[in-house]
Coordinates of N, CA and C in Angstrom, one line a residue:
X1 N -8.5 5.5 14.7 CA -7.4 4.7 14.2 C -7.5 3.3 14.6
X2 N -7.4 2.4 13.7 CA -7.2 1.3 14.1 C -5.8 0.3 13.5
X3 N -6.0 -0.7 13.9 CA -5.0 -1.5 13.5 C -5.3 -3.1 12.8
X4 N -4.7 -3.8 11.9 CA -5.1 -5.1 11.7 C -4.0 -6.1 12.2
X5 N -4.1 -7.0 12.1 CA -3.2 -8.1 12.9 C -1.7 -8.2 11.9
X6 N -0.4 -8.5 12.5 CA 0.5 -8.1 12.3 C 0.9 -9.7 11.2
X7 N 1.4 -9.5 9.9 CA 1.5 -10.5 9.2 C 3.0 -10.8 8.7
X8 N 3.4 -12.1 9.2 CA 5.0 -12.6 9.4 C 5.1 -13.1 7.3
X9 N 6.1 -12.1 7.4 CA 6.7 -12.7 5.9 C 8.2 -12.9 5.8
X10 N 8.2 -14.3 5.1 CA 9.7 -14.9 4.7 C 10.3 -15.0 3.4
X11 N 11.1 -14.6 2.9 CA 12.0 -15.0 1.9 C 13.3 -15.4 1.7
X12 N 14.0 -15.9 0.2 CA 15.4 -16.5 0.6 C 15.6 -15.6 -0.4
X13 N 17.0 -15.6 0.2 CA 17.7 -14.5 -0.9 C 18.9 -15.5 -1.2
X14 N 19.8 -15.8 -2.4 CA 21.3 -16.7 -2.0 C 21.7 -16.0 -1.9
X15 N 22.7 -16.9 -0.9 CA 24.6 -16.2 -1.0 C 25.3 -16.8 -1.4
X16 N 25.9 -16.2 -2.3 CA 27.1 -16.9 -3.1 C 28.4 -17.4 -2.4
X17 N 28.5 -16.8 -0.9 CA 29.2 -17.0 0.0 C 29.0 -18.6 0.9
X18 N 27.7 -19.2 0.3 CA 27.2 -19.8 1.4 C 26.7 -21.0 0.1
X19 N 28.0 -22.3 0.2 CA 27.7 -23.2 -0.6 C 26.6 -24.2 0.3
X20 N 25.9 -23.7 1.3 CA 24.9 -24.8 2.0 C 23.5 -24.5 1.4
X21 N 23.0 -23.3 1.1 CA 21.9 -22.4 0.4 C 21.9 -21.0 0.9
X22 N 20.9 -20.7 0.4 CA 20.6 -18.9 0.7 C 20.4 -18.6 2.2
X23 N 19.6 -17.4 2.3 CA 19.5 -17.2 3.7 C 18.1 -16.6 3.8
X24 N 18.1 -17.0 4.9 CA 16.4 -17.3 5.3 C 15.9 -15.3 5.8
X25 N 15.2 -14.4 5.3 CA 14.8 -13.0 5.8 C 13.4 -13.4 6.1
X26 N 13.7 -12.7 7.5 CA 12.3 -12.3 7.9 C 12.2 -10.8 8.4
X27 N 10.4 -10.6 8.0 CA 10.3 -9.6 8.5 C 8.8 -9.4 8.8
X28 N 8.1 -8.5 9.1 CA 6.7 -8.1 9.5 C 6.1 -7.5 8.5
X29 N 4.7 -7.5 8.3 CA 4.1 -6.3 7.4 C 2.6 -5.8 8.5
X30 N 3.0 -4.6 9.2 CA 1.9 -4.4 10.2 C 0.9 -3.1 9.0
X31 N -0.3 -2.9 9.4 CA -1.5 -1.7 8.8 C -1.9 -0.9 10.0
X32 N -1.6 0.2 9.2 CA -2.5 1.0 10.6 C -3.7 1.9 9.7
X33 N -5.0 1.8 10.3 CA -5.7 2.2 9.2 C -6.5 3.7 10.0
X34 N -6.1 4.9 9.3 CA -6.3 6.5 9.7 C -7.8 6.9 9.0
X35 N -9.0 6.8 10.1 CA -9.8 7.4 9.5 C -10.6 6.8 8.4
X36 N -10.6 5.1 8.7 CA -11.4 4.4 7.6 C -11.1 4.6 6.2
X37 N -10.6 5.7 5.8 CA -9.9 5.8 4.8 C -8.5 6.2 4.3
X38 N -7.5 6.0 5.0 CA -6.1 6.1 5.1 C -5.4 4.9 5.2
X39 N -4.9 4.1 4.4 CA -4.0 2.8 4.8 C -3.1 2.6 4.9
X40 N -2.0 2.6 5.8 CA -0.6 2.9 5.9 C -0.1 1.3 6.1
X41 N 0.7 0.7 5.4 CA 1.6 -0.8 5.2 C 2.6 -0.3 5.5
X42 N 3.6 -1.0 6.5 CA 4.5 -0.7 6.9 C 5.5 -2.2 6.9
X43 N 6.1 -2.6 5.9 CA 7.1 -4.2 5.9 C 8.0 -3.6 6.8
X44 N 8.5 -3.8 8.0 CA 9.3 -4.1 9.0 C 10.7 -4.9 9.0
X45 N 11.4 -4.7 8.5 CA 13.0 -5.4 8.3 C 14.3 -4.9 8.7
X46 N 14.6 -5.7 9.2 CA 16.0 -4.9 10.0 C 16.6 -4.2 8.7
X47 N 17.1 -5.0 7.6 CA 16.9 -4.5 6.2 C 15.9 -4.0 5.1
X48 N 16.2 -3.4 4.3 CA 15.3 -2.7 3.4 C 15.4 -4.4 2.5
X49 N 15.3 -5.5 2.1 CA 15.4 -6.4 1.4 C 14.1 -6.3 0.7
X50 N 13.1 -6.3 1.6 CA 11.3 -7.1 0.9 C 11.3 -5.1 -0.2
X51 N 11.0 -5.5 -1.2 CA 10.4 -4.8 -2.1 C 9.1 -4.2 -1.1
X52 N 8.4 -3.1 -2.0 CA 7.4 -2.6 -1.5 C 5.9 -3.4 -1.9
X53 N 6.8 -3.5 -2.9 CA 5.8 -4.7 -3.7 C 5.1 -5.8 -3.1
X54 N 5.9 -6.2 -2.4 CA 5.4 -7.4 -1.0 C 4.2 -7.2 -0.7
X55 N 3.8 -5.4 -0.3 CA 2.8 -5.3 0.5 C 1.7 -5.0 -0.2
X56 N 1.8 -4.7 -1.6 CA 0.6 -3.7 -2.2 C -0.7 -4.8 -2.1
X57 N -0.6 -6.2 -2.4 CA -1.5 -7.0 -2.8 C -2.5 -7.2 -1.7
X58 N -1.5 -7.4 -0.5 CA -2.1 -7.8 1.3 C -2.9 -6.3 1.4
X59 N -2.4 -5.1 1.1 CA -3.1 -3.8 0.8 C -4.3 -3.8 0.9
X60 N -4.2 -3.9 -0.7 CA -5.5 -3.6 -1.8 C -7.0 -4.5 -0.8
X61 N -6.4 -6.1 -0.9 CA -7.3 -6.7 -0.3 C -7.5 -6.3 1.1
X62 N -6.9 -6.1 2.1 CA -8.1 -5.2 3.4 C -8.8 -4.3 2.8
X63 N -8.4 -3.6 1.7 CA -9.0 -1.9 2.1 C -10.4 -2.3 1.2
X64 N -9.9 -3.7 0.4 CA -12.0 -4.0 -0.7 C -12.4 -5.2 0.4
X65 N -12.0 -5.1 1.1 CA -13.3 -6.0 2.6 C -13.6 -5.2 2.7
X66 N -12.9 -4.2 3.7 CA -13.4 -3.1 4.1 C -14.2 -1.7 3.6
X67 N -14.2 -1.8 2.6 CA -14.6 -0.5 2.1 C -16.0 -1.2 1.0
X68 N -17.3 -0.9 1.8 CA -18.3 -1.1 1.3 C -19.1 0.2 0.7
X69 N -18.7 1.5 0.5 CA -19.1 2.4 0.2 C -18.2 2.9 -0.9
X70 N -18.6 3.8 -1.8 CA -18.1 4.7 -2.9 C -16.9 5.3 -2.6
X71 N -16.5 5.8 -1.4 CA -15.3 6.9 -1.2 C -14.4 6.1 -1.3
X72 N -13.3 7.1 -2.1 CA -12.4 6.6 -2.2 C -11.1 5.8 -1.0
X73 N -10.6 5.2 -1.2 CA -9.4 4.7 0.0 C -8.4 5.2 -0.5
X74 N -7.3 5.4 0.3 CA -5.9 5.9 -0.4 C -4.9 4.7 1.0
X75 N -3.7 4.9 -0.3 CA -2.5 3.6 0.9 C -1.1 4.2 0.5
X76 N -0.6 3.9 2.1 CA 0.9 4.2 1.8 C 1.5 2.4 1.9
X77 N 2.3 2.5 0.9 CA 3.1 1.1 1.6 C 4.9 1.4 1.3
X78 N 5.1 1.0 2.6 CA 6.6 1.6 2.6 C 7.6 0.4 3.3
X79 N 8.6 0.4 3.1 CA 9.8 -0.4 4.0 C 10.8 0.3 4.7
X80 N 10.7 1.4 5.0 CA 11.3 2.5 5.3 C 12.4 3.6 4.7
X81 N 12.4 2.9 3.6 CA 13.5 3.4 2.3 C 13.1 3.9 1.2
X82 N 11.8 3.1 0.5 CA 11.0 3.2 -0.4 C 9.5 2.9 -0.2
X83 N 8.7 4.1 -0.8 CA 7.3 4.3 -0.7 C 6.7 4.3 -2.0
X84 N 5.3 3.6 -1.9 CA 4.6 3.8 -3.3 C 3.0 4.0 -2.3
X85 N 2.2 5.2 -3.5 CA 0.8 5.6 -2.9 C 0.0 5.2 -3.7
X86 N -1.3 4.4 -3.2 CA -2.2 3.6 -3.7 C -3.9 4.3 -3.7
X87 N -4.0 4.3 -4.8 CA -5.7 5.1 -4.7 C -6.6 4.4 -5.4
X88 N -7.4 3.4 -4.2 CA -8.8 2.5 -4.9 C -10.1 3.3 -5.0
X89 N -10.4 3.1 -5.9 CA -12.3 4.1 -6.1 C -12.8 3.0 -6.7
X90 N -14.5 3.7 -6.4 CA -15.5 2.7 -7.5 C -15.7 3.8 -7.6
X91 N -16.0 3.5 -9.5 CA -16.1 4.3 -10.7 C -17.3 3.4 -10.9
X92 N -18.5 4.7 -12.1 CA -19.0 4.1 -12.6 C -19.1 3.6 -14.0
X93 N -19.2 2.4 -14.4 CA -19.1 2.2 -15.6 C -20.4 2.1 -16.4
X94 N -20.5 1.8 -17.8 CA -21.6 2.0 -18.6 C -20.8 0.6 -19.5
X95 N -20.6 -1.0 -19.2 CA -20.5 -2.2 -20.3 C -22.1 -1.8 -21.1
X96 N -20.8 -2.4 -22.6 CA -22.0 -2.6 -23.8 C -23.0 -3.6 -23.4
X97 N -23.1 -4.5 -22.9 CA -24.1 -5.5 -22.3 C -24.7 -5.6 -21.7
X98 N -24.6 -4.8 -20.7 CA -25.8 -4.1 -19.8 C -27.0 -3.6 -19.4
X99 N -27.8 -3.5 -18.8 CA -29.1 -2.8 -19.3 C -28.8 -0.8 -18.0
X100 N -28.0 -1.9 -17.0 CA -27.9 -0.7 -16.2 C -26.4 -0.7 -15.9
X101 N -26.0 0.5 -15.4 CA -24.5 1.1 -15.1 C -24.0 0.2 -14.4
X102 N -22.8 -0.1 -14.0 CA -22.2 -1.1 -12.8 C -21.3 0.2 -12.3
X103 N -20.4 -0.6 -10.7 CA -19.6 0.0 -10.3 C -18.5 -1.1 -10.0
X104 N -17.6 -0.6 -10.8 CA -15.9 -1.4 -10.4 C -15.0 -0.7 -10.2
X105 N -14.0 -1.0 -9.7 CA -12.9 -0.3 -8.7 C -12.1 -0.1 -10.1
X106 N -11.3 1.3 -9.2 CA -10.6 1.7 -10.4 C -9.2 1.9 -9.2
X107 N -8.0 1.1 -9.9 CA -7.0 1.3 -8.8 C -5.7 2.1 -9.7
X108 N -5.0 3.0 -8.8 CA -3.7 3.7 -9.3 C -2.8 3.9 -8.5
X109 N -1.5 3.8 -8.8 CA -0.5 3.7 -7.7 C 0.8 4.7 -8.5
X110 N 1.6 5.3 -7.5 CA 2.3 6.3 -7.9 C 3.5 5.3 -8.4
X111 N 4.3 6.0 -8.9 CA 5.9 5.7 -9.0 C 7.0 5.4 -7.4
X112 N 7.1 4.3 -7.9 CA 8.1 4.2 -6.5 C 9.0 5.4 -6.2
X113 N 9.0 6.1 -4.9 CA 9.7 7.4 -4.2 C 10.7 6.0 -3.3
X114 N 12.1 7.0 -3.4 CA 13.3 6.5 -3.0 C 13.1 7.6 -2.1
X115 N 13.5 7.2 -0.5 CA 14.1 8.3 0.6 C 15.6 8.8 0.2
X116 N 16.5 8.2 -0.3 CA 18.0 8.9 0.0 C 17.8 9.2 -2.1
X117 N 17.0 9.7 -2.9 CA 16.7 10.3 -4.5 C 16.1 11.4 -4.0
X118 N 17.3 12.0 -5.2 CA 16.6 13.8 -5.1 C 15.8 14.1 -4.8
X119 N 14.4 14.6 -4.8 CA 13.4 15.2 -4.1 C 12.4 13.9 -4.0
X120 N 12.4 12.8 -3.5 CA 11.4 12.1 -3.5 C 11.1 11.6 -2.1
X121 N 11.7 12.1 -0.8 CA 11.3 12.8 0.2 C 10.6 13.8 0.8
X122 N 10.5 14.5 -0.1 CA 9.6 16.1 -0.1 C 8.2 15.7 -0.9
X123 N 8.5 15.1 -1.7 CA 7.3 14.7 -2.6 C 6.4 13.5 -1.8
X124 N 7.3 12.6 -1.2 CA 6.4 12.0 -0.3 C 5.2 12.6 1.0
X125 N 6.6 13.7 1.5 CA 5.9 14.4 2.4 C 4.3 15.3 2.0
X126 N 4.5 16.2 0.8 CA 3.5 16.6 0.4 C 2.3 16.1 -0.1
X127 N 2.5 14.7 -0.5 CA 1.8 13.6 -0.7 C 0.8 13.4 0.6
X128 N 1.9 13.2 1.8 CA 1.0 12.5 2.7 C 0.0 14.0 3.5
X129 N 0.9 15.0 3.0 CA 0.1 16.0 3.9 C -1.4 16.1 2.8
X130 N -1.3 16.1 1.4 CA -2.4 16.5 0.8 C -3.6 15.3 1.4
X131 N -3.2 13.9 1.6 CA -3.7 12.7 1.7 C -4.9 12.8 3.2
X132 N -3.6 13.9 4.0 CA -4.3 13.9 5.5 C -5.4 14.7 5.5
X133 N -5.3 15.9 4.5 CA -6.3 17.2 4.0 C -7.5 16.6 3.8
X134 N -7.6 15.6 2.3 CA -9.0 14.6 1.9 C -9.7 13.9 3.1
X135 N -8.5 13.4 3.8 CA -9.1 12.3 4.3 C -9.9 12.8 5.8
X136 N -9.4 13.8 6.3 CA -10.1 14.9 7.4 C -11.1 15.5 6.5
X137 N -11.2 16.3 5.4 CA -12.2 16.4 5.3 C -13.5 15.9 4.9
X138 N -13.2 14.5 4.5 CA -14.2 13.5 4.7 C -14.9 12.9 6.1
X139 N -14.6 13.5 7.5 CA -14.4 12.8 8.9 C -15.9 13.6 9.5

């Protein structure tokens, strides 16, 4: 298990209450990374405010430093309210212009899961347990 360095993010939201300007949100976005191939994004906010979205990009980019081999990576990124799961591969491709195959990443990300939506709690859970199954048996 490791960890990457903890990244401070800001945004303004207005308030319509507040003829001076909006208001300043901060929060954290820490990674914990399970097994060289598990990446878990975690945005940190006393509120759910930052979208999930915030984190997919800061994501993507650790896990293509890091991942100099074919297996696949998989990512959770969450704010503690809402989760979305991220799965980067290199695929092989066959371009018309080529003389030989290349390999470029092929990325897919689920549907945003709401914690307090009908089953999309359970579905996350089974998600992360199928996620822990791959990723152990690649260890």
């Amino acid at each position: 298990m490791d960890t990457e360095t903890s990244v401070e993010i800001v945004g303004d939201r207005p308030v319509d209450a507040n003829p001076m300007g909006g208001e300043k949100l901060r929060g954290r976005v820490d990674i914990l990374v399970l097994m060289g191939r598990l990446w878990v994004l975690a945005i940190e906010f006393k509120r759910a405010e930052f979208s999930v979205k915030v984190g997919i990009p800061q994501v993507l980019g650790y896990i293509l430093a890091a991942a100099p081999d074919r297996q696949a990576r998989f990512s959770l990124v969450t704010n503690g309210s809402s989760f979305v799961f991220l799965k980067l591969a290199k695929v092989l491709t066959f371009p018309d212009d080529a003389d030989t195959p290349l390999y470029s990443w092929q990325y897919d990300k689920s549907p945003e899961l709401i914690l307090n939506r009908a089953d999309d709690l359970a579905t996350v859970l089974q998600v992360m347990k199928k996620l822990g199954a791959i990723v152990s048996q690649s260890a």
